[in-house]
XYZ file of C-alpha atoms in Angstrom:
639
model
C -7.994 -56.000 27.223
C -10.464 -58.340 25.534
C -10.859 -61.826 27.033
C -9.712 -64.606 24.702
C -12.378 -66.526 22.889
C -11.768 -69.645 25.058
C -12.624 -67.710 28.218
C -15.702 -66.238 26.558
C -16.864 -69.715 25.572
C -16.423 -70.948 29.116
C -18.466 -68.056 30.397
C -21.237 -68.822 27.934
C -21.367 -72.472 29.135
C -21.644 -71.367 32.755
C -24.473 -69.004 31.905
C -26.282 -71.748 30.020
C -26.099 -74.117 33.006
C -27.445 -71.427 35.300
C -24.390 -71.634 37.519
C -23.677 -67.921 37.522
C -25.530 -64.899 38.756
C -26.018 -61.640 36.935
C -23.104 -60.204 38.893
C -20.852 -63.092 37.884
C -21.873 -62.724 34.259
C -21.058 -59.029 34.426
C -17.650 -59.765 35.883
C -16.770 -62.075 33.027
C -18.418 -60.160 30.193
C -16.329 -58.942 27.207
C -13.554 -56.747 28.696
C -14.340 -57.331 32.344
C -12.172 -59.498 34.552
C -14.033 -61.724 37.025
C -13.437 -60.398 40.513
C -11.252 -62.548 42.699
C -12.567 -64.008 45.915
C -11.540 -61.535 48.636
C -10.969 -64.476 50.969
C -8.589 -66.230 48.623
C -6.816 -63.213 47.058
C -4.466 -60.963 48.891
C -5.006 -57.188 48.774
C -2.827 -55.259 46.306
C 0.239 -53.616 47.762
C -0.304 -50.009 48.690
C 1.948 -47.128 49.677
C 2.105 -46.180 53.299
C -0.275 -43.291 52.722
C -2.873 -45.359 50.826
C -6.086 -46.382 52.542
C -6.983 -50.057 52.803
C -7.608 -51.591 49.428
C -11.185 -52.524 50.282
C -12.277 -50.820 53.497
C -15.576 -51.356 55.109
C -18.248 -48.878 54.029
C -18.430 -45.782 56.195
C -22.032 -44.840 56.856
C -21.009 -41.247 57.507
C -19.612 -40.980 54.002
C -22.911 -41.758 52.295
C -24.722 -38.824 50.710
C -27.631 -37.543 52.824
C -31.142 -37.913 51.609
C -31.121 -34.295 50.465
C -28.054 -34.764 48.271
C -28.587 -34.652 44.497
C -29.825 -38.039 43.398
C -28.551 -39.654 40.254
C -30.637 -39.023 37.201
C -33.329 -41.629 36.768
C -32.296 -41.896 33.170
C -28.927 -43.440 34.128
C -28.290 -46.603 32.116
C -27.363 -48.355 35.319
C -30.931 -47.988 36.539
C -32.035 -50.030 33.555
C -29.197 -52.556 33.745
C -30.091 -55.970 32.370
C -28.262 -59.210 32.280
C -27.161 -58.395 28.760
C -25.756 -55.029 29.940
C -23.838 -56.781 32.634
C -21.919 -58.868 30.135
C -19.605 -56.008 29.113
C -17.538 -53.397 30.921
C -18.012 -51.046 27.977
C -21.607 -50.318 28.891
C -22.726 -46.857 27.855
C -22.169 -44.187 30.485
C -24.998 -41.768 31.135
C -23.282 -38.381 30.756
C -26.208 -36.481 32.167
C -26.090 -38.131 35.589
C -22.358 -38.216 36.248
C -20.874 -35.536 38.397
C -17.425 -34.876 36.874
C -15.052 -32.069 37.826
C -12.080 -30.353 36.242
C -11.272 -28.051 39.118
C -7.748 -28.471 40.446
C -8.445 -27.821 44.104
C -5.551 -28.753 46.337
C -5.804 -31.852 48.432
C -5.349 -31.783 52.157
C -4.054 -35.356 52.201
C -1.659 -37.279 50.066
C -3.446 -39.178 47.250
C -2.921 -42.952 47.101
C -0.892 -43.817 44.056
C -2.577 -45.878 41.333
C -0.631 -49.081 40.921
C 0.138 -50.283 37.392
C -2.657 -52.486 36.112
C -1.877 -56.161 35.626
C -4.255 -56.712 32.711
C -5.150 -60.006 31.120
C -3.350 -60.640 27.817
C -4.057 -63.096 25.066
C -0.757 -64.844 25.650
C -0.846 -65.293 29.450
C -4.621 -65.779 29.998
C -4.044 -64.225 33.457
C -6.859 -62.071 34.843
C -6.192 -58.411 35.806
C -5.820 -58.490 39.609
C -7.116 -54.875 39.859
C -9.824 -54.484 37.209
C -11.288 -51.355 38.815
C -10.115 -47.803 39.466
C -11.696 -45.549 42.084
C -11.533 -41.785 41.326
C -12.194 -38.934 43.786
C -13.100 -35.554 42.221
C -13.078 -32.372 44.313
C -16.205 -30.202 43.806
C -15.244 -26.496 43.933
C -18.824 -25.343 44.583
C -19.986 -28.338 46.572
C -22.601 -30.983 45.937
C -25.255 -28.332 45.343
C -23.522 -27.191 42.147
C -21.206 -30.008 40.993
C -20.501 -28.500 37.542
C -19.629 -24.939 38.424
C -16.608 -23.596 36.520
C -13.869 -24.433 36.097
C -15.021 -28.023 36.736
C -14.118 -31.018 38.919
C -10.475 -31.609 39.772
C -9.109 -35.152 40.104
C -7.306 -35.447 43.458
C -7.182 -39.191 44.238
C -7.285 -42.401 42.206
C -6.833 -45.983 43.432
C -6.669 -49.388 41.655
C -9.034 -51.997 43.192
C -9.270 -55.724 42.960
C -12.888 -55.638 44.177
C -15.506 -53.014 43.294
C -16.050 -50.410 46.024
C -17.048 -46.756 46.332
C -15.599 -46.412 49.853
C -11.931 -47.234 49.408
C -10.925 -43.538 49.447
C -13.180 -42.410 52.272
C -10.254 -42.129 54.667
C -8.789 -39.437 52.440
C -11.906 -37.446 51.588
C -14.432 -37.819 54.401
C -14.136 -35.046 56.955
C -12.238 -32.666 54.720
C -13.374 -29.144 53.988
C -14.450 -30.012 50.425
C -17.276 -31.970 48.837
C -16.447 -34.863 46.534
C -17.765 -37.074 43.802
C -16.455 -40.629 43.743
C -16.548 -42.707 40.497
C -15.889 -46.422 40.066
C -14.349 -46.967 36.637
C -13.205 -50.005 34.721
C -9.415 -50.220 34.437
C -9.233 -49.459 30.721
C -7.478 -47.225 28.219
C -10.399 -44.773 28.496
C -9.870 -44.516 32.241
C -6.124 -44.108 31.792
C -6.772 -41.128 29.469
C -9.278 -39.726 31.950
C -6.705 -39.816 34.758
C -4.141 -38.149 32.516
C -6.576 -35.317 31.824
C -7.141 -34.777 35.562
C -10.245 -32.654 35.088
C -13.939 -33.045 34.244
C -15.690 -30.082 32.632
C -19.037 -31.879 32.135
C -20.678 -35.288 32.196
C -18.503 -37.765 30.310
C -16.127 -34.955 29.279
C -13.524 -36.369 28.809
C -15.022 -39.828 28.123
C -15.426 -42.179 31.127
C -15.691 -45.973 31.501
C -17.988 -46.483 34.520
C -18.104 -49.952 35.993
C -21.831 -50.422 35.581
C -23.161 -53.542 37.329
C -20.004 -54.109 39.335
C -21.752 -53.054 42.575
C -24.918 -54.942 41.792
C -27.969 -54.531 39.672
C -29.434 -51.027 39.658
C -26.540 -49.648 41.710
C -24.832 -46.607 40.180
C -21.012 -46.731 40.202
C -20.644 -43.286 41.793
C -21.518 -41.344 44.942
C -21.248 -37.894 46.495
C -19.411 -37.096 49.723
C -20.992 -34.008 51.254
C -18.678 -32.797 54.023
C -19.785 -30.110 56.440
C -18.235 -26.693 55.840
C -15.071 -26.106 57.849
C -15.575 -23.508 60.527
C -11.894 -22.451 60.335
C -11.534 -22.801 56.530
C -10.578 -19.760 54.476
C -11.150 -19.368 50.727
C -8.188 -17.931 48.852
C -7.531 -17.032 45.217
C -3.937 -17.751 44.254
C -2.917 -15.693 41.220
C 0.081 -15.002 39.043
C 0.640 -12.693 36.078
C 3.411 -12.398 33.514
C 4.949 -9.214 32.126
C 6.306 -9.618 28.612
C 9.753 -8.696 27.423
C 9.814 -4.980 26.580
C 11.879 -2.148 25.191
C 12.439 0.395 27.950
C 13.033 4.049 27.117
C 12.763 2.938 23.477
C 16.369 1.806 23.623
C 16.968 -1.096 26.048
C 15.571 -4.598 25.548
C 14.461 -5.769 29.022
C 13.344 -9.251 30.053
C 9.882 -10.019 31.385
C 8.854 -10.989 34.898
C 6.280 -12.941 36.918
C 4.282 -11.501 39.791
C 2.574 -13.854 42.256
C -0.116 -12.661 44.636
C 1.272 -13.276 48.103
C -1.336 -14.355 50.656
C -1.570 -16.350 53.841
C -2.061 -20.073 53.364
C -0.591 -20.224 49.852
C 2.898 -21.400 48.969
C 4.051 -20.861 45.368
C 6.651 -22.582 43.228
C 7.636 -21.103 39.842
C 9.381 -23.240 37.227
C 10.488 -22.584 33.675
C 10.078 -24.837 30.634
C 13.040 -26.967 31.769
C 11.460 -27.462 35.231
C 14.127 -25.277 36.822
C 12.807 -23.374 39.853
C 12.607 -19.610 39.365
C 13.161 -17.568 42.548
C 10.974 -14.644 43.491
C 10.963 -11.969 46.171
C 9.107 -13.326 49.216
C 8.036 -9.813 50.160
C 6.828 -8.477 46.791
C 6.142 -11.743 44.940
C 8.093 -10.455 41.934
C 10.724 -12.422 40.068
C 13.775 -10.921 38.489
C 14.046 -10.335 34.756
C 13.208 -13.485 32.824
C 13.763 -14.450 29.194
C 10.748 -15.111 26.951
C 9.242 -18.578 27.303
C 6.677 -20.741 29.057
C 6.468 -20.861 32.858
C 4.397 -22.726 35.448
C 3.259 -21.369 38.813
C 2.117 -24.191 41.081
C 0.901 -23.731 44.638
C -0.136 -25.678 47.738
C -2.565 -24.567 50.421
C -2.070 -24.791 54.138
C -4.603 -26.783 56.118
C -7.846 -24.885 56.464
C -7.571 -23.052 53.148
C -9.553 -23.757 50.017
C -9.598 -22.391 46.483
C -11.303 -22.880 43.154
C -8.149 -21.979 41.243
C -6.478 -24.968 39.546
C -2.790 -25.554 40.108
C -0.466 -25.039 38.281
C -1.140 -21.673 36.635
C 0.457 -21.652 33.152
C 2.092 -18.388 32.066
C 3.978 -17.205 28.993
C 6.436 -14.336 28.727
C 6.214 -13.150 25.118
C 9.288 -11.936 23.284
C 9.394 -8.284 22.227
C 9.154 -8.183 18.424
C 9.180 -4.459 17.665
C 12.096 -2.095 17.066
C 14.245 -1.146 20.015
C 16.905 1.547 20.020
C 16.437 2.563 16.365
C 17.890 6.054 15.941
C 16.032 8.536 13.714
C 16.538 12.213 12.879
C 13.232 14.057 12.443
C 13.668 17.213 10.363
C 11.633 20.055 8.870
C 12.556 23.022 6.668
C 10.705 26.184 5.618
C 10.712 27.806 2.180
C 10.123 31.592 2.275
C 7.586 33.556 0.278
C 8.963 34.385 -3.179
C 8.253 36.459 -6.285
C 8.126 34.369 -9.430
C 9.636 36.111 -12.475
C 9.430 39.342 -10.503
C 5.697 39.536 -11.087
C 3.894 36.745 -9.192
C 3.958 36.528 -5.388
C 4.194 32.863 -4.307
C 3.486 31.587 -0.768
C 6.095 29.651 1.173
C 5.739 26.061 2.408
C 7.128 23.564 4.937
C 8.801 20.240 4.134
C 9.083 17.476 6.782
C 11.294 14.385 6.418
C 9.059 11.313 6.199
C 10.624 8.614 8.416
C 9.428 5.277 9.778
C 8.453 5.615 13.428
C 8.094 9.419 13.301
C 4.752 11.291 13.345
C 4.666 15.054 12.759
C 2.153 17.750 13.721
C 2.558 21.205 12.121
C 0.800 24.216 13.660
C 0.800 27.928 12.864
C 1.027 30.830 15.300
C -2.649 30.384 16.260
C -2.106 26.667 17.056
C -4.132 25.682 13.996
C -2.968 22.358 12.571
C -1.460 22.586 9.083
C -1.978 19.593 6.797
C 0.845 18.068 4.776
C 1.183 15.344 2.186
C 2.027 12.123 4.042
C 3.925 10.830 1.013
C 6.054 13.856 0.134
C 5.937 15.678 3.472
C 5.166 19.008 1.751
C 2.439 21.417 2.865
C 0.337 23.592 0.599
C 1.228 27.281 0.239
C 1.576 29.031 3.588
C 1.476 32.711 4.475
C 4.519 34.300 6.092
C 4.711 33.733 9.854
C 5.937 31.479 12.665
C 5.251 27.751 12.617
C 5.964 24.794 14.909
C 6.689 21.195 13.862
C 6.170 18.789 16.774
C 6.798 15.040 16.474
C 6.293 11.814 18.376
C 8.177 8.519 18.046
C 6.844 4.984 17.961
C 8.027 2.568 20.619
C 11.596 1.459 20.009
C 12.745 4.661 18.252
C 15.102 7.255 19.736
C 16.404 10.626 18.566
C 18.679 13.460 19.617
C 16.373 16.036 17.973
C 14.250 18.171 20.291
C 10.539 18.513 19.635
C 9.027 20.867 18.519
C 11.110 22.257 15.669
C 10.454 26.036 15.299
C 10.263 27.427 11.748
C 9.586 30.834 10.174
C 8.346 31.637 6.671
C 9.682 35.095 5.751
C 7.668 37.498 3.589
C 9.103 38.619 0.228
C 10.632 42.062 0.714
C 10.850 43.487 -2.828
C 8.363 44.776 -5.367
C 6.338 42.077 -7.037
C 3.480 42.883 -9.420
C 2.045 41.331 -12.577
C 2.941 42.790 -16.023
C 0.254 45.176 -17.282
C -0.709 44.761 -20.952
C -3.284 46.441 -23.237
C -4.775 44.011 -25.737
C -6.220 45.871 -28.784
C -7.864 45.224 -32.164
C -9.065 47.551 -34.969
C -11.160 46.964 -38.094
C -10.861 48.300 -41.686
C -14.091 48.667 -43.744
C -14.781 47.164 -47.122
C -13.182 49.195 -50.023
C -13.346 49.616 -53.838
C -9.975 49.206 -55.525
C -9.394 50.946 -58.910
C -13.029 51.837 -59.005
C -13.939 48.336 -60.026
C -12.658 45.782 -57.481
C -14.766 45.480 -54.283
C -12.346 44.375 -51.535
C -13.332 43.011 -48.080
C -12.357 44.667 -44.826
C -9.834 43.403 -42.267
C -9.040 43.188 -38.540
C -5.673 44.109 -37.139
C -4.625 42.672 -33.750
C -2.030 44.277 -31.509
C 0.289 41.329 -30.896
C 2.114 41.272 -27.544
C 3.630 38.830 -25.041
C 1.249 37.222 -22.580
C -1.887 37.767 -24.705
C -3.678 35.114 -26.756
C -6.413 36.279 -29.167
C -9.423 34.509 -30.681
C -11.494 36.191 -33.452
C -15.035 34.991 -34.161
C -17.713 36.232 -36.546
C -21.423 36.696 -35.875
C -22.008 32.929 -36.245
C -19.271 32.184 -33.639
C -17.030 30.737 -36.348
C -13.345 31.255 -35.614
C -11.614 33.670 -38.001
C -7.938 32.906 -38.724
C -5.282 35.592 -38.624
C -1.607 35.849 -39.444
C 0.285 35.040 -36.190
C 3.253 37.108 -37.391
C 1.404 40.300 -38.346
C -1.888 39.918 -36.472
C -3.849 40.731 -39.674
C -7.081 38.920 -40.540
C -8.825 39.457 -43.889
C -10.202 40.208 -46.285
C -13.424 39.834 -44.299
C -17.028 40.326 -45.229
C -18.912 43.210 -43.633
C -20.503 42.371 -40.283
C -19.969 42.125 -36.522
C -16.881 40.450 -35.086
C -15.653 39.616 -31.581
C -12.003 39.588 -30.463
C -11.627 37.638 -27.197
C -8.299 37.316 -25.397
C -6.738 35.476 -22.465
C -3.701 36.387 -20.397
C -0.808 34.155 -19.419
C 0.095 33.921 -15.716
C 1.970 36.938 -14.415
C 0.045 39.338 -16.732
C -2.811 41.719 -15.995
C -4.869 44.236 -17.972
C -7.597 46.819 -17.632
C -9.110 45.898 -21.010
C -12.331 43.959 -20.960
C -12.575 40.821 -23.097
C -14.035 40.428 -25.700
C -13.461 43.490 -27.880
C -16.418 44.141 -30.233
C -15.668 45.222 -33.831
C -17.733 45.999 -36.948
C -16.621 45.922 -40.607
C -18.833 48.280 -42.627
C -19.644 47.690 -46.292
C -18.439 50.009 -49.167
C -20.970 52.763 -49.668
C -21.071 53.498 -53.427
C -20.723 51.917 -56.858
C -17.602 49.946 -57.591
C -17.843 49.269 -61.391
C -17.150 50.990 -64.825
C -19.542 51.295 -67.841
C -18.481 49.389 -70.981
C -17.899 52.572 -73.171
C -15.132 53.684 -70.790
C -12.858 50.796 -71.725
C -9.947 51.919 -73.894
C -7.266 50.083 -75.846
C -3.867 51.787 -76.212
C -2.394 51.805 -79.746
C 1.352 51.988 -80.540
C 2.899 51.988 -84.088
C 6.418 52.584 -85.597
C 7.884 54.011 -88.879
C 11.433 52.795 -89.668
C 14.094 55.278 -90.842
C 15.044 55.702 -94.591
C 17.990 57.148 -96.499
C 16.411 60.519 -96.431
C 14.179 60.485 -93.335
C 14.444 59.245 -89.772
C 12.045 56.834 -88.010
C 9.038 57.688 -85.836
C 6.450 56.215 -83.407
C 2.776 57.030 -82.896
C 0.806 56.841 -79.596
C -3.016 56.738 -79.544
C -6.109 54.698 -78.568
C -9.096 53.122 -80.163
C -11.439 55.779 -78.816
C -9.534 58.614 -80.460
C -9.622 60.476 -77.127
C -6.044 61.460 -76.262
C -6.919 61.996 -72.587
C -8.172 58.428 -72.194
C -4.646 57.021 -71.875
C -1.644 58.315 -69.997
C 1.704 57.662 -71.670
C 5.273 57.421 -70.535
C 8.289 57.162 -72.938
C 11.641 56.197 -71.567
C 10.376 57.008 -68.058
C 8.994 60.458 -68.818
C 5.386 61.524 -69.220
C 4.370 61.820 -72.823
C 1.313 62.859 -74.732
C -0.414 61.095 -77.588
C 0.733 61.704 -81.164
C 3.602 60.909 -83.572
C 7.165 61.487 -82.564
C 10.546 61.082 -84.471
C 13.186 58.560 -83.575
C 16.711 58.532 -84.850
C 18.171 55.527 -86.513
C 19.571 53.071 -83.971
C 17.644 54.546 -81.022
C 15.478 52.475 -78.653
C 12.251 53.648 -76.999
C 10.343 52.097 -74.070
C 6.652 53.011 -74.014
C 4.250 52.504 -71.102
C 0.464 53.026 -71.125
C -2.029 53.426 -68.284
C -5.775 54.133 -68.312
C -6.701 57.572 -67.183
C -8.878 56.306 -64.261
C -11.306 56.464 -62.816
C -12.991 57.369 -66.102
C -11.229 54.802 -68.247
C -9.834 51.330 -67.898
C -8.079 48.628 -69.854
C -9.421 45.227 -70.704
C -7.944 42.425 -68.612
C -4.679 41.195 -70.175
C -4.070 44.413 -72.099
C -0.391 44.982 -73.115
C 0.824 48.105 -71.374
C 4.641 48.107 -72.112
C 6.393 48.218 -75.488
C 10.117 48.378 -76.405
C 11.381 49.163 -79.998
C 14.793 49.842 -81.681
C 14.839 51.836 -84.979
C 17.084 50.289 -87.722
C 17.725 51.112 -91.547
C 15.845 48.948 -93.986
C 18.052 47.727 -97.015
C 21.587 49.000 -98.183
C 20.906 51.570 -101.015
C 22.014 54.434 -98.829
C 25.443 53.019 -98.028
C 27.486 55.765 -99.937
C 25.442 58.569 -98.737
C 25.660 57.152 -95.308
C 29.460 57.027 -95.786
C 29.586 60.772 -96.057
C 28.083 61.117 -92.789
C 30.695 62.468 -90.436
C 33.341 63.622 -93.241
C 35.323 66.852 -92.929
C 35.118 69.705 -95.622
C 38.515 68.813 -96.984
C 37.436 65.210 -97.388
C 34.264 66.311 -99.107
C 36.238 68.491 -101.575
C 38.435 65.628 -102.561
C 35.409 63.430 -103.048
C 33.758 66.065 -105.225
C 36.809 66.356 -107.421
C 36.984 62.624 -107.877
C 33.373 62.524 -108.821
C 33.763 65.343 -111.357
C 36.700 63.684 -113.073
C 34.891 60.384 -113.114
C 31.937 62.028 -114.755
C 34.003 63.664 -117.484
C 35.698 60.389 -118.310
C 32.346 58.665 -118.610
C 31.106 61.344 -120.940
C 34.232 61.119 -123.120
C 33.981 57.343 -123.409
C 30.390 57.528 -124.422
C 31.148 60.204 -127.088
C 33.916 58.129 -128.691
C 31.633 55.111 -128.720
C 28.979 57.166 -130.447
C 31.402 58.418 -133.170
C 32.410 54.926 -134.233
C 28.935 53.824 -135.103
C 28.422 53.344 -138.881
C 26.311 55.847 -140.627
C 22.786 54.921 -141.318
């Protein structure tokens, strides 16, 4: 702890009066506690195994002249009065020999007594302001920093500075040592707790620079002669993690120690409970997952570079254990689709977690399958084998491999044979005057799809119901076709066609046009009606006539009163033709014009007796008329 300001002021006064030496100033500087007079201060209590608190220096314990000398760059070599005023003086990491190795000690280490540090309230000086540390060097003084480092074996609180207080415990042993004098501070307390030095000032140290005098380093080496009877040993221990045995049983882990002469092991778990092990094999029983510690002690005459304890961890098993699965595979036989297409078989495996399949054919060739669906591509008929392996923790009652057979289709299976066809019709002349294009006729059938193109590769449409395309201009055409699956043909696609042009005139001269002429004469009291058939050319053969459905010639023909005639005309082609829009059908009914023939018409259909009576009546009527006229004539006056 820091010295109160009052004590610091007193120290400054003493320094000013010249009443203190550099050593005294160092003892009182900053954190340091002035050493007590050995003559007036009793030695600190020590356990029965501790060496004297401040023994006399042992000449035999001093490093020989050949031992590694401290680095000349050590701050202690340059110590000044100012440096001596604080116990926090910088430690030269490069010159300190520090060790993290945990070599076993051959003697019991003196216990470090609790420090009685000066506090601001009590103003009482720490009676043991120093701590002496003894580090075992695994590789000796010649190589003080060999891995794994220096191991702290002894530490001792001191009232007076000394590098020899632990000589009784380290001189004459089978190991070499480095001894450090440290200030009793929080840094030193942390250093002791670490118990290992892996490099200079690692972990940080608080060397008591100046405590042993100006230019005297606060450390030394103890180079012991090699033991003639010493034996180097390598204690070891390994852990086996918790596991799943036979993929079904969760089994605890274990610890195996290497049994050897001179080494005594103690295994403890995380609760410090001792774990027994077989003294013949060094193997523990089954242990649950967790952290374990394997400490050891060496018999006299044995050395090691292995630190004690050895930490071990038994990891818990985290995978599946005893998960039951049922690998499976099925074969689909070769088949005939729609009785015309032969289809290969295939194999389907059940995709399961923890299961890995290998499919092979009869020649041991591996067959691939889809890892998502488990389905192979098409396979030929034959024998196949589906082997499988399981991940750790999975079990099954299914035997590997699974034998499968793809059976060949036994019936007839052939594609449907078709004969695509197309024909062309040339250009024609209709009625001797109308030039009509040609056409293409396709033979429509199931399984065939046609495409017609002309010489410019333009697609030509056709009627999908009849297969007829046209009218089409003369020229070359191509009829390509494709077949649906399951169909076959011996016809080569495309089919070439040619529509030829009409070879000859297809027109009529103007003098060959004829106009049919039809006229009627109505019936009278004395004559019947009639109709006349002719044409404007006056050539009877130019027009063909039909009257009431029967062929008829040109001319005039009678028609009875009340009759109806239907007349049809047609040009006598190819020599003659009608003008477009010419009337070619006429219908006419013959009726009496006026009523002057009513009496006469009344006689029509009378019997002879009726006619006689009528004649008599008429005769009498006539005589009466004549008589009346004669009487009228006789009464006229004479002229």
